[in-house]
Structures are given as C-alpha cells and as structure tokens.
Amino acid sequence: MFVLPPPPRYPTQAAYNAAVAAGHAAPMIETNNILSNPEDQFLAGEGTYVLKEDLLLATPPPHPSEAPVVNPNPLATTPQPETAGTKLSLVRLDVRAPPPVFNKFTSATTLSSSIAEHPSEGRYSSDAKFSSDGSFRGTSLSEAGQSPSGPSNSTTAASAPAFGDGNPLVAPEKTKDPNKRRKPKNNMTKSNSSFISRVIMNETFSKRLSDHPSDGLFAFANINRAFQWLDLSSATKADYLTKILFTKAHCLCHDVNLVTKSVSHIDMIMGFSTGEIIWWEPMSQRYTRLNKNGVINKTPVSQIKWIPGAENLFMAAHMDGSLVVYDKEKEDAIFNPEEEEPRVSVDTVKDLSKEFHVVKSVQSKNQKHNPVAIWKLSNQRINSFDFSPDNRYLAVVSEDGTFRTVDYLKEDVGEDCRLCLWDFNVGMVHTPKGAPVRLRGGDALQRSETQGTSASRLRSGSQASATEGKESNPIIHPVQSRARTAIIPPVLTKLADKDPLNWVTFTHDSIMTSSDKGRIRTWTRPSDSTTQA
C-alpha cells in the first residue's frame, strides 16, 4: 500500500505570502491539527495550575480563486479580509444544574422581590424560553437538572420577560411535536454553494458521536476561513469531527444555543467577514444561510449571540455600529427602514442618547421576514456585547471607546462611561495618592436629574413603564482620568502564550485559552489533594 508523505508544515501565513511574493511555488499549509504536551505552570492563591495540553489548529491557506497577498506589509492599504483570531464555543449535552446566581442587593425592595416564597418557585432567568404553544415560560431549577424535592442553595433571580413579549408575531411557530426541533434546509456535505469550498467529515463520525460521554465537552473553533468541530473528551481530540472550509469569507464569531441543545440536536450560528450568517446543525450536517449577499447588512459581523431564553432569535453586531436581531427560521428580504428619527448634532456636549436609533422595532407588525429588529448605536464598529446576568440589559462596547448599557427589552439606552467595578472586594480598590475622593452621588452623575424614573430604569427590579423610561434623561458623563480612577491590582500575571490571546473561559476543572494563531491551551485547576500537600 502506497502512502503519500505528509505535507510540509508552515504554521504561519507569512511563509505562504513570502513564497508567492518571491515567485516561488506556494508551500502547502499543514492540514492536520497538532496536539502536544509542553511543560508549564503558574502559581495562584488556590494552588498550582499546570499546562495539560497544547492544541494547535491547522491554518488554512487562501482559496485558489483568491488572489494571494503579494505585499505582506501590515501597513499596506490593500483591503484584507477581516479576521478575529481563534475563538471557541464549548457545549456539554448533559443536563446540569445552573450555576449560582450572585446578586448584590441594594435595597429592601429588590431583596424581597428576588427571593422565592417557596422552593418550587425558584426560576433561573437565563433558561427562560418560549413554550411549544408560543407562550413564554421560565425553566425552573428542577427542569435544569436539580432535584425537584431539594431546595436551591443558591440565590435565584426572577425570570426576565421574553424579548418581544407582547408581539405574538415574534413567537416561534407551533409544531406538532414540541420535542422535535426544526432543522436547517440545506445539506452541508452536498452543498454546491460558492460560499462553501469544502466540508471534511471524520471517517468514524457516527462511531465517535456514539462513544462520546454524556458529560463530555464539544468545542467549535474558527481560524481564518476554516471552522472545526472538536471532541475535547476524546483521546484523539486533534482529529476534528467536521471541518468546513469557506471560499473567501472568514468566520469571526459563533455561538451555541443552550436552550435547544440535546443529545441529537445543536443549534450553532456563525458570523462572517462578508456580513453573512450561517445557522448550522452539526448532528445532521444541515445549514441555512442568512443575510445572503448582505441583503440586510453588508458589513462584517463582529459578535453574535443567542438571545437568552430564545429558541429562534439571536443578535448580531455589525461593524457599522448596528445591532440586528434575526430569526433563524425566517427568510431574508430587502430591508427598508420603517421610520427615520431625526438626528440632532450637538457641538458642545455629545448627546449619546440621540445615537441610539431604533431603525426597526421588535414590536413592529412586519415580522414575516428578517430582520426582527435593528438598532443603530453609532457609526463606529461594535467590538463586543453581552447580556446581563438577569437578562434584562445589554452591555455594548464600541471602537470609539464608549460603553453603553441598553435596556433591549424596552429598546432604550443609558450611558455610563465610568469604569464600573462589580463583585470585587472593596479593600482591593484604592484611588491614587493625592487624588480627591468623590462619592458616586456627586455632580458628575447628575443625581438631581436621575432621582426618578431614570434611576429606577437602571435597576434590575425596575417597575417603570416603557413610556416613563423613554421620557427620562440618560446618565451621561465623561470618562474619569487615570489619576482619578480606582486601581485593582492583578492577583496574578502570567504569559500564557507567545501570541495575543483572543478567548478565555473557565470550566469546572480547567482554564482554556486560545491565541491569534490557533493555539488552544488547557490549564488544569489545582485539586484538593494538591492544595493540601
């Protein structure tokens, strides 16, 4: 039997570009992932963290139809595809109890409204979802894996209302079997789309899925124009389950729906440098392409997340400063703004509230096609966004340095450019010597103007109506200088990789990081026996 020799390995794109620029034959890029076990560790207060393994993802070369980059100069003005390094989405298919919800109560009213009167009334807000009949319901702790007879030991938070609550057109369609999930339309492995270059499946795909433990960890990772599905609980974790190579688009972000996941179904969404979005179900290898050819928004997707508790709805941040809500099961249509609010330019004081523009409301009656909602926050790129623990607010960070807190349930916005510190030991926070101390109730926060509905609107226990929230003035103040900003010293500083880090997460037994060049590292947490020793 004749076996071809392995291709030479060039882990960096620079080797490929240099060969093309010099007129030499373009080298092959390593097509297989590489798993190694280098020795490294660092000491923290709770013990020693040991580097368990190092997984280097294969970097795909440019597609043959794509003109190679002749000038690798990073200062060149030639437009390059948007990249985001390597990011991971982790998922376990077993049903686990939700993590403890930590709340810092500020008033007796908030405290009393957050404590369940009976153990069976406990709700976990991040698992709130629509039921099969279209009505909104929350997932109790017993449904999430906790024993129904045992009370919860952790503090629980009241369920937030569903996004679009009050508009039945946003609710998912009824199905005959509520336990059966809808699948995307197209077959990924047999696709003739020019968007997808190639799909490579593991030869023992079915066997590896059947051998996967119920508490095992799946990982989805992107690197340039490649997207991989990995089984991190397998001894051969370097061998991907599925590898998708796209033609020219780079996958920048992705997310897994934790509401709809099961042993036979995973809903994955991916955002691309072309602005397009793919809904992919890896078990059946089926997909649907959304925002095709940028029919709704042509700018790259910098961040994408499922809306907490929703089965169909997810939010994408585009690089033109827009937040767009999509429904994975709806078709796209050419979008025409329903109404344009006048923009007011203020020269002396920048009125940030004017920049929050509802292009299409979630309460709109025109919900036959995507998008479900569009909000224009600014003309600057949105770097990242995330939902608050109570699922009522949205934190958005833009490239212009602003931090926005959005009440996305009411489609309202508040501004706070101050460095906010949550859940830290107050003893760790100290202001620089010589800097005057100003209480939070000072003039900078304009407390006299926000004693009413504005302050109430920013609390998770707010009962203010949408009308009251829109009439109130947002909190706007400049960023404090570094000399006046409290300093939180790091407990530990560790050089985790030679390349810039793109992603970090914490599991029950390890810390995982990914770098700009596709290197995934797993650091084992110290065990009780090691700590005692």
Coordinates of C-alpha atoms in Angstrom, one line a residue:
M1 CA 0.0 0.0 0.0
F2 CA 1.4 3.4 -1.1
V3 CA 1.1 6.2 1.4
L4 CA 1.7 9.8 0.5
P5 CA 4.2 11.7 2.6
P6 CA 2.8 14.4 4.9
P7 CA 2.9 17.9 3.5
P8 CA 5.4 20.3 4.9
R9 CA 4.2 22.4 7.9
Y10 CA 4.1 26.2 7.7
P11 CA 2.1 27.3 10.8
T12 CA 2.2 30.9 9.8
Q13 CA 0.6 32.7 6.9
A14 CA 3.8 34.7 6.4
A15 CA 5.6 31.7 4.9
Y16 CA 2.9 31.4 2.2
N17 CA 2.9 35.1 1.4
A18 CA 6.7 35.3 1.2
A19 CA 6.9 32.4 -1.2
V20 CA 4.3 34.0 -3.5
A21 CA 6.0 37.4 -3.4
A22 CA 9.3 35.9 -4.3
G23 CA 7.9 33.9 -7.3
H24 CA 8.4 30.5 -5.7
A25 CA 5.9 27.7 -5.6
A26 CA 3.4 28.3 -2.9
P27 CA 4.1 25.9 0.0
M28 CA 1.5 23.6 1.4
I29 CA 0.0 24.6 4.8
E30 CA -0.4 21.9 7.5
T31 CA -3.8 20.4 7.2
N32 CA -3.9 18.5 10.4
N33 CA -4.1 19.8 14.0
I34 CA -1.2 19.1 16.3
L35 CA -1.6 18.1 19.9
S36 CA 1.4 18.4 22.2
N37 CA 2.1 18.4 25.9
P38 CA 4.6 21.1 26.8
E39 CA 5.6 21.7 30.4
D40 CA 4.5 24.9 32.0
Q41 CA 2.7 26.0 35.2
F42 CA 1.9 29.0 37.3
L43 CA 1.1 29.5 41.0
A44 CA -2.0 31.2 42.2
G45 CA -3.5 31.7 45.6
E46 CA -5.6 28.5 45.4
G47 CA -2.7 26.3 44.2
T48 CA -0.7 25.5 41.1
Y49 CA -2.2 25.5 37.6
V50 CA -0.4 23.0 35.3
L51 CA -0.5 23.2 31.5
K52 CA -2.2 20.0 30.5
E53 CA -2.1 20.2 26.7
D54 CA -1.5 22.4 23.7
L55 CA -3.7 22.0 20.6
L56 CA -2.5 23.9 17.5
L57 CA -5.2 24.2 14.9
A58 CA -4.2 24.0 11.2
T59 CA -4.2 27.3 9.4
P60 CA -5.8 27.1 6.0
P61 CA -4.2 28.7 3.0
P62 CA -6.1 31.2 0.9
H63 CA -8.6 29.7 -1.6
P64 CA -7.1 29.2 -5.1
S65 CA -9.7 31.6 -6.5
E66 CA -8.5 34.3 -4.2
A67 CA -5.6 36.4 -5.3
P68 CA -2.6 35.9 -3.0
V69 CA -1.4 38.8 -0.9
V70 CA 1.7 40.0 -2.7
N71 CA 2.7 42.6 -0.2
P72 CA 2.7 41.2 3.4
N73 CA 3.4 44.7 4.8
P74 CA 1.0 45.3 7.6
L75 CA 0.9 49.0 6.8
A76 CA -0.2 48.3 3.2
T77 CA -3.5 49.9 2.2
T78 CA -4.7 46.9 0.3
P79 CA -8.0 45.8 1.9
Q80 CA -7.7 42.5 3.7
P81 CA -10.4 40.1 4.9
E82 CA -11.5 40.8 8.5
T83 CA -10.0 38.4 10.9
A84 CA -10.7 37.7 14.6
G85 CA -8.1 35.1 15.6
T86 CA -9.4 31.9 17.2
K87 CA -12.5 31.8 19.3
L88 CA -14.2 28.7 20.9
S89 CA -17.7 27.8 21.8
L90 CA -18.0 25.0 24.3
V91 CA -21.0 22.8 25.0
R92 CA -21.9 19.8 27.1
L93 CA -25.0 17.8 26.1
D94 CA -25.9 16.6 29.6
V95 CA -28.4 18.5 31.7
R96 CA -26.8 20.2 34.6
A97 CA -28.0 22.4 37.4
P98 CA -27.5 26.1 36.7
P99 CA -24.6 27.9 38.4
P100 CA -25.3 30.0 41.5
V101 CA -26.7 33.4 40.7
F102 CA -24.9 36.1 42.7
N103 CA -26.8 39.4 43.2
K104 CA -25.7 42.4 45.2
F105 CA -28.9 43.7 46.6
T106 CA -29.1 47.5 47.0
S107 CA -32.5 47.9 48.6
A108 CA -35.0 46.0 50.6
T109 CA -37.5 46.2 47.7
T110 CA -35.1 44.4 45.4
L111 CA -34.3 41.9 48.0
S112 CA -37.9 41.0 48.7
S113 CA -38.8 40.7 45.1
S114 CA -35.9 38.4 44.3
I115 CA -36.5 35.7 47.0
A116 CA -38.9 33.0 46.1
E117 CA -41.6 32.4 48.7
H118 CA -41.4 28.7 48.1
P119 CA -38.6 26.4 46.9
S120 CA -40.7 25.2 44.0
E121 CA -41.0 28.8 42.8
G122 CA -37.3 29.2 42.0
R123 CA -36.5 30.3 38.5
Y124 CA -33.3 30.5 36.5
S125 CA -33.6 33.5 34.3
S126 CA -31.1 32.5 31.6
D127 CA -33.1 29.4 30.8
A128 CA -36.4 31.2 30.3
K129 CA -37.9 30.4 27.0
F130 CA -41.0 30.1 24.8
S131 CA -43.1 27.0 25.2
S132 CA -44.3 25.0 22.3
D133 CA -47.6 26.8 22.2
G134 CA -45.9 30.2 21.8
S135 CA -46.4 31.4 25.3
F136 CA -43.5 32.5 27.5
R137 CA -42.4 30.4 30.4
G138 CA -39.4 30.1 32.6
T139 CA -37.3 27.0 33.2
S140 CA -37.3 26.0 36.8
L141 CA -34.3 24.7 38.6
S142 CA -35.8 21.2 38.7
E143 CA -36.1 21.3 34.9
A144 CA -32.5 22.3 34.5
G145 CA -31.3 19.2 36.4
Q146 CA -31.9 19.9 40.1
S147 CA -33.9 17.5 42.2
P148 CA -37.5 18.9 42.5
S149 CA -37.6 17.9 46.1
G150 CA -34.5 19.6 47.1
P151 CA -34.5 23.4 47.6
S152 CA -31.9 25.5 45.9
N153 CA -29.0 26.6 48.0
S154 CA -28.1 29.5 45.7
T155 CA -29.7 32.8 45.3
T156 CA -32.2 32.8 42.4
A157 CA -33.2 35.6 40.1
A158 CA -36.6 36.3 38.8
S159 CA -37.2 35.5 35.2
A160 CA -36.9 38.4 32.8
P161 CA -39.7 38.8 30.3
A162 CA -39.2 37.4 26.8
F163 CA -37.7 39.6 24.1
G164 CA -40.6 40.9 22.0
D165 CA -43.1 40.0 24.7
G166 CA -46.4 41.4 23.6
N167 CA -45.9 40.8 19.9
P168 CA -47.2 37.4 19.0
L169 CA -45.6 37.6 15.6
V170 CA -42.1 37.2 17.2
A171 CA -43.1 33.9 19.0
P172 CA -41.9 30.7 17.3
E173 CA -44.4 28.8 15.2
K174 CA -46.2 25.9 16.7
T175 CA -45.1 22.4 15.8
K176 CA -47.0 19.1 16.1
D177 CA -44.3 17.6 18.2
P178 CA -42.9 20.1 20.8
N179 CA -39.9 18.0 21.4
K180 CA -38.9 17.8 17.8
R181 CA -36.5 20.6 16.7
R182 CA -36.6 22.2 13.2
K183 CA -33.6 21.5 11.1
P184 CA -31.9 23.9 8.6
K185 CA -32.9 23.4 4.9
N186 CA -29.7 22.6 3.1
N187 CA -27.3 19.7 3.3
M188 CA -23.8 20.9 4.2
T189 CA -21.9 17.9 2.7
K190 CA -23.7 18.0 -0.6
S191 CA -23.8 21.8 -1.0
N192 CA -22.9 23.3 -4.3
S193 CA -22.9 26.9 -2.9
S194 CA -20.0 29.0 -3.9
F195 CA -19.8 30.3 -0.3
I196 CA -18.6 26.9 1.0
S197 CA -15.4 25.5 -0.5
R198 CA -15.2 22.1 1.1
V199 CA -16.6 20.0 4.0
I200 CA -14.4 17.3 5.5
M201 CA -16.0 14.8 7.9
N202 CA -14.3 12.3 10.1
E203 CA -14.4 8.8 8.7
T204 CA -15.6 7.4 12.0
F205 CA -18.1 10.3 12.6
S206 CA -21.0 8.2 13.7
K207 CA -18.9 6.0 16.0
R208 CA -17.2 8.9 17.7
L209 CA -20.6 10.5 18.4
S210 CA -21.9 7.3 19.9
D211 CA -18.8 6.9 22.0
H212 CA -18.9 10.5 23.2
P213 CA -19.7 10.6 27.0
S214 CA -22.8 12.4 28.2
D215 CA -20.7 14.8 30.2
G216 CA -18.0 15.2 27.5
L217 CA -17.0 18.6 26.1
F218 CA -17.6 19.6 22.5
A219 CA -15.7 22.6 21.1
F220 CA -16.4 24.7 18.0
A221 CA -13.4 26.7 16.8
N222 CA -12.7 29.2 13.9
I223 CA -9.4 30.0 12.3
N224 CA -9.4 32.2 9.2
R225 CA -11.7 30.6 6.6
A226 CA -11.9 27.3 8.4
F227 CA -14.3 26.2 11.1
Q228 CA -13.8 23.0 13.1
W229 CA -15.9 20.8 15.4
L230 CA -13.8 19.1 18.0
D231 CA -14.4 16.5 20.7
L232 CA -12.2 17.6 23.6
S233 CA -13.2 14.5 25.7
S234 CA -11.7 12.1 23.1
A235 CA -8.1 10.8 23.3
T236 CA -7.8 11.8 19.6
K237 CA -9.1 15.3 20.1
A238 CA -6.7 16.6 17.5
D239 CA -8.8 14.8 14.9
Y240 CA -11.8 17.0 14.1
L241 CA -15.3 15.6 13.7
T242 CA -16.1 18.1 11.0
K243 CA -14.0 20.8 9.2
I244 CA -15.6 23.4 7.0
L245 CA -13.6 25.4 4.6
F246 CA -15.2 28.5 3.2
T247 CA -14.3 30.1 -0.1
K248 CA -13.3 33.6 0.8
A249 CA -15.3 34.5 4.0
H250 CA -13.7 34.3 7.4
C251 CA -15.7 33.1 10.4
L252 CA -15.3 35.8 13.0
C253 CA -17.7 34.7 15.8
H254 CA -20.1 31.9 16.7
D255 CA -22.4 30.7 19.5
V256 CA -24.3 27.6 20.6
N257 CA -28.0 27.8 21.7
L258 CA -28.0 26.3 25.2
V259 CA -31.9 26.2 25.3
T260 CA -32.3 23.9 22.3
K261 CA -29.3 21.6 22.7
S262 CA -29.8 17.9 23.2
V263 CA -28.0 14.7 22.5
S264 CA -29.4 14.7 18.9
H265 CA -29.5 18.5 18.2
I266 CA -27.2 21.5 18.4
D267 CA -28.1 24.9 17.0
M268 CA -24.9 26.8 16.0
I269 CA -24.7 30.3 14.5
M270 CA -21.7 31.8 12.7
G271 CA -21.0 35.4 11.7
F272 CA -18.7 36.1 8.8
S273 CA -16.5 38.9 7.4
T274 CA -18.9 39.2 4.5
G275 CA -21.8 40.1 6.8
E276 CA -23.5 36.8 6.2
I277 CA -24.6 34.4 8.9
I278 CA -24.9 30.6 8.8
W279 CA -27.3 28.6 11.0
W280 CA -25.7 25.1 11.2
E281 CA -26.9 21.9 12.9
P282 CA -23.8 19.7 13.1
M283 CA -25.5 16.5 14.0
S284 CA -27.4 16.3 10.7
Q285 CA -24.9 18.5 8.8
R286 CA -27.6 20.8 7.6
Y287 CA -27.3 24.6 7.3
T288 CA -29.2 27.8 6.3
R289 CA -27.6 30.9 5.1
L290 CA -28.9 34.2 6.4
N291 CA -28.3 37.8 5.3
K292 CA -27.2 36.3 2.0
N293 CA -25.0 38.6 0.0
G294 CA -25.6 41.2 2.7
V295 CA -29.2 41.9 1.8
I296 CA -29.8 43.3 5.3
N297 CA -26.4 44.5 6.3
K298 CA -23.2 44.2 4.2
T299 CA -20.6 44.9 7.0
P300 CA -18.8 42.1 8.9
V301 CA -20.3 40.5 12.0
S302 CA -18.0 41.2 15.0
Q303 CA -20.1 39.4 17.6
I304 CA -23.1 37.1 17.6
K305 CA -25.1 35.6 20.5
W306 CA -28.4 33.8 21.0
I307 CA -30.8 36.0 23.0
P308 CA -31.2 34.4 26.4
G309 CA -34.1 32.0 26.6
A310 CA -35.0 32.3 22.9
E311 CA -35.2 29.2 20.7
N312 CA -35.1 31.1 17.3
L313 CA -33.8 34.7 18.0
F314 CA -30.2 35.8 18.0
M315 CA -28.4 39.1 17.9
A316 CA -25.6 40.1 15.7
A317 CA -23.3 43.1 16.0
H318 CA -22.2 44.5 12.6
M319 CA -19.2 46.7 12.1
D320 CA -21.2 49.7 11.0
G321 CA -22.4 50.1 14.6
S322 CA -25.7 48.3 14.2
L323 CA -27.3 45.6 16.3
V324 CA -29.6 43.3 14.3
V325 CA -31.9 40.6 15.7
Y326 CA -32.5 37.7 13.4
D327 CA -34.9 34.7 13.4
K328 CA -33.1 31.5 12.3
E329 CA -36.3 30.2 10.7
K330 CA -37.3 33.2 8.7
E331 CA -36.4 34.2 5.2
D332 CA -34.4 37.3 4.3
A333 CA -35.9 40.2 2.5
I334 CA -34.6 43.6 1.3
F335 CA -35.0 45.8 4.3
N336 CA -36.4 49.3 4.1
P337 CA -36.3 51.3 7.3
E338 CA -39.8 51.8 8.7
E339 CA -39.2 55.2 10.1
E340 CA -36.2 57.5 10.4
E341 CA -35.8 59.5 13.6
P342 CA -34.2 62.9 13.1
R343 CA -30.5 63.1 14.1
V344 CA -29.5 66.0 16.3
S345 CA -25.9 67.1 16.3
V346 CA -24.7 68.8 19.5
D347 CA -21.3 70.5 19.2
T348 CA -20.7 71.4 22.9
V349 CA -21.9 68.2 24.6
K350 CA -22.2 65.0 22.7
D351 CA -25.7 63.7 23.3
L352 CA -25.1 60.0 23.2
S353 CA -28.8 59.2 23.6
K354 CA -29.5 60.6 20.1
E355 CA -27.2 58.0 18.6
F356 CA -29.4 55.1 19.8
H357 CA -31.7 54.9 16.8
V358 CA -34.5 52.2 16.5
V359 CA -34.5 51.5 12.8
K360 CA -37.0 48.6 13.2
S361 CA -38.7 47.8 16.5
V362 CA -39.3 44.3 17.8
Q363 CA -42.9 45.4 18.3
S364 CA -43.3 46.0 14.5
K365 CA -46.1 44.2 12.9
N366 CA -43.9 43.5 9.8
Q367 CA -42.3 40.3 11.1
K368 CA -42.8 38.0 8.1
H369 CA -39.1 38.2 7.1
N370 CA -35.8 39.0 8.7
P371 CA -34.7 41.2 10.4
V372 CA -36.8 41.1 13.6
A373 CA -35.3 44.3 14.9
I374 CA -32.5 46.8 14.0
W375 CA -30.8 49.3 16.4
K376 CA -28.2 51.8 15.2
L377 CA -25.9 52.7 18.1
S378 CA -23.2 54.7 16.4
N379 CA -21.2 54.9 13.3
Q380 CA -18.3 53.1 14.9
R381 CA -17.6 49.4 15.0
I382 CA -19.1 47.4 17.8
N383 CA -16.3 45.3 19.3
S384 CA -18.4 43.2 21.7
F385 CA -21.6 42.9 23.6
D386 CA -23.0 40.7 26.3
F387 CA -26.2 40.2 28.3
S388 CA -26.5 41.0 32.0
P389 CA -26.9 38.1 34.5
D390 CA -30.6 38.9 34.9
N391 CA -31.1 39.0 31.1
R392 CA -32.6 42.5 31.2
Y393 CA -29.8 44.7 29.9
L394 CA -27.2 44.6 27.2
A395 CA -23.6 45.9 27.6
V396 CA -22.1 47.1 24.3
V397 CA -18.5 48.3 23.8
S398 CA -17.7 50.2 20.6
E399 CA -14.4 51.1 18.9
D400 CA -14.9 54.7 19.8
G401 CA -14.3 53.9 23.5
T402 CA -17.9 54.2 24.6
F403 CA -19.6 51.7 26.9
R404 CA -23.4 51.6 26.5
T405 CA -26.0 49.9 28.8
V406 CA -29.0 49.1 26.7
D407 CA -32.4 48.1 28.0
Y408 CA -33.0 45.9 25.0
L409 CA -36.4 44.6 26.3
K410 CA -37.7 48.2 26.1
E411 CA -35.4 49.3 23.3
D412 CA -34.0 52.1 25.5
V413 CA -30.4 53.1 26.3
G414 CA -28.4 54.5 29.2
E415 CA -24.9 55.8 29.1
D416 CA -22.2 55.3 31.7
C417 CA -18.6 55.8 30.5
R418 CA -17.2 55.4 34.0
L419 CA -15.1 52.4 34.9
C420 CA -17.7 50.2 36.7
L421 CA -16.4 47.6 39.2
W422 CA -18.7 44.7 40.1
D423 CA -18.3 42.0 42.7
F424 CA -14.8 42.9 43.8
N425 CA -13.5 43.2 47.3
V426 CA -13.8 46.8 48.3
G427 CA -10.5 46.6 50.1
M428 CA -8.7 45.9 46.8
V429 CA -10.0 49.2 45.3
H430 CA -7.9 52.2 46.1
T431 CA -7.5 55.6 44.4
P432 CA -4.1 57.0 43.6
K433 CA -2.5 59.1 46.3
G434 CA -3.3 62.8 46.1
A435 CA -6.5 62.3 44.1
P436 CA -9.6 63.7 45.7
V437 CA -12.3 61.2 46.5
R438 CA -15.7 61.8 45.1
L439 CA -18.7 59.9 46.1
R440 CA -20.9 58.3 43.4
G441 CA -23.7 60.6 44.4
G442 CA -21.7 63.6 43.2
D443 CA -22.4 66.1 40.5
A444 CA -20.7 64.0 37.8
L445 CA -23.6 61.6 37.8
Q446 CA -26.2 64.3 37.8
R447 CA -28.2 62.7 40.6
S448 CA -30.6 65.6 40.8
E449 CA -31.8 64.7 37.3
T450 CA -31.9 61.0 37.8
Q451 CA -33.7 60.6 41.1
G452 CA -36.9 59.5 39.4
T453 CA -37.5 57.1 36.6
S454 CA -34.0 57.2 35.1
A455 CA -32.5 55.7 38.2
S456 CA -35.3 53.2 38.5
R457 CA -34.9 52.2 34.9
L458 CA -31.3 51.2 35.5
R459 CA -32.2 48.8 38.3
S460 CA -33.0 45.2 37.5
G461 CA -36.0 45.4 39.8
S462 CA -37.5 48.4 38.0
Q463 CA -41.2 48.6 37.5
A464 CA -41.2 51.7 35.4
S465 CA -43.1 51.6 32.1
A466 CA -41.6 51.9 28.7
T467 CA -43.1 55.4 28.4
E468 CA -41.5 56.6 31.6
G469 CA -38.1 55.1 30.6
K470 CA -38.2 57.0 27.2
E471 CA -39.1 60.3 28.8
S472 CA -36.3 60.2 31.4
N473 CA -32.8 61.5 30.7
P474 CA -29.9 59.1 30.4
I475 CA -26.9 59.3 32.7
I476 CA -24.2 61.0 30.6
H477 CA -20.8 62.0 32.0
P478 CA -17.2 61.9 30.7
V479 CA -14.7 59.2 31.5
Q480 CA -12.6 59.8 34.6
S481 CA -8.9 60.4 34.1
R482 CA -6.5 57.7 35.0
A483 CA -5.3 59.7 38.0
R484 CA -8.8 59.7 39.5
T485 CA -9.6 56.1 38.6
A486 CA -9.5 53.3 41.2
I487 CA -6.9 50.7 40.7
I488 CA -7.5 46.9 41.0
P489 CA -4.1 45.1 41.2
P490 CA -4.0 41.7 39.5
V491 CA -3.7 38.7 41.7
L492 CA -1.6 37.0 39.1
T493 CA 0.1 37.9 35.8
K494 CA 1.1 35.0 33.5
L495 CA 2.4 34.9 30.0
A496 CA 0.0 32.3 28.7
D497 CA 1.1 32.3 25.0
K498 CA 3.6 33.9 22.7
D499 CA 0.7 35.2 20.5
P500 CA -2.1 37.6 21.5
L501 CA -5.0 35.9 23.3
N502 CA -8.5 36.0 21.7
W503 CA -10.6 34.0 24.1
V504 CA -10.6 32.6 27.6
T505 CA -13.1 30.5 29.6
F506 CA -13.3 28.7 32.9
T507 CA -14.6 25.1 33.2
H508 CA -15.1 23.2 36.4
D509 CA -11.6 21.6 36.1
S510 CA -9.5 23.9 33.9
I511 CA -8.9 27.2 32.3
M512 CA -8.8 27.3 28.5
T513 CA -7.3 30.0 26.3
S514 CA -6.9 30.5 22.5
S515 CA -4.4 32.6 20.7
D516 CA -4.4 34.6 17.4
K517 CA -2.5 31.8 15.6
G518 CA -5.0 29.0 16.5
R519 CA -3.3 27.6 19.6
I520 CA -5.7 26.2 22.2
R521 CA -4.2 25.7 25.7
T522 CA -5.8 23.9 28.7
W523 CA -4.6 24.7 32.2
T524 CA -5.7 22.1 34.8
R525 CA -7.0 23.6 38.0
P526 CA -5.3 22.6 41.3
S527 CA -7.0 19.7 43.0
D528 CA -7.9 19.5 46.7
S529 CA -5.1 16.9 47.3
T530 CA -2.5 19.1 45.6
T531 CA -3.6 22.2 47.6
Q532 CA -3.4 20.3 50.9
A533 CA 0.0 19.0 50.0

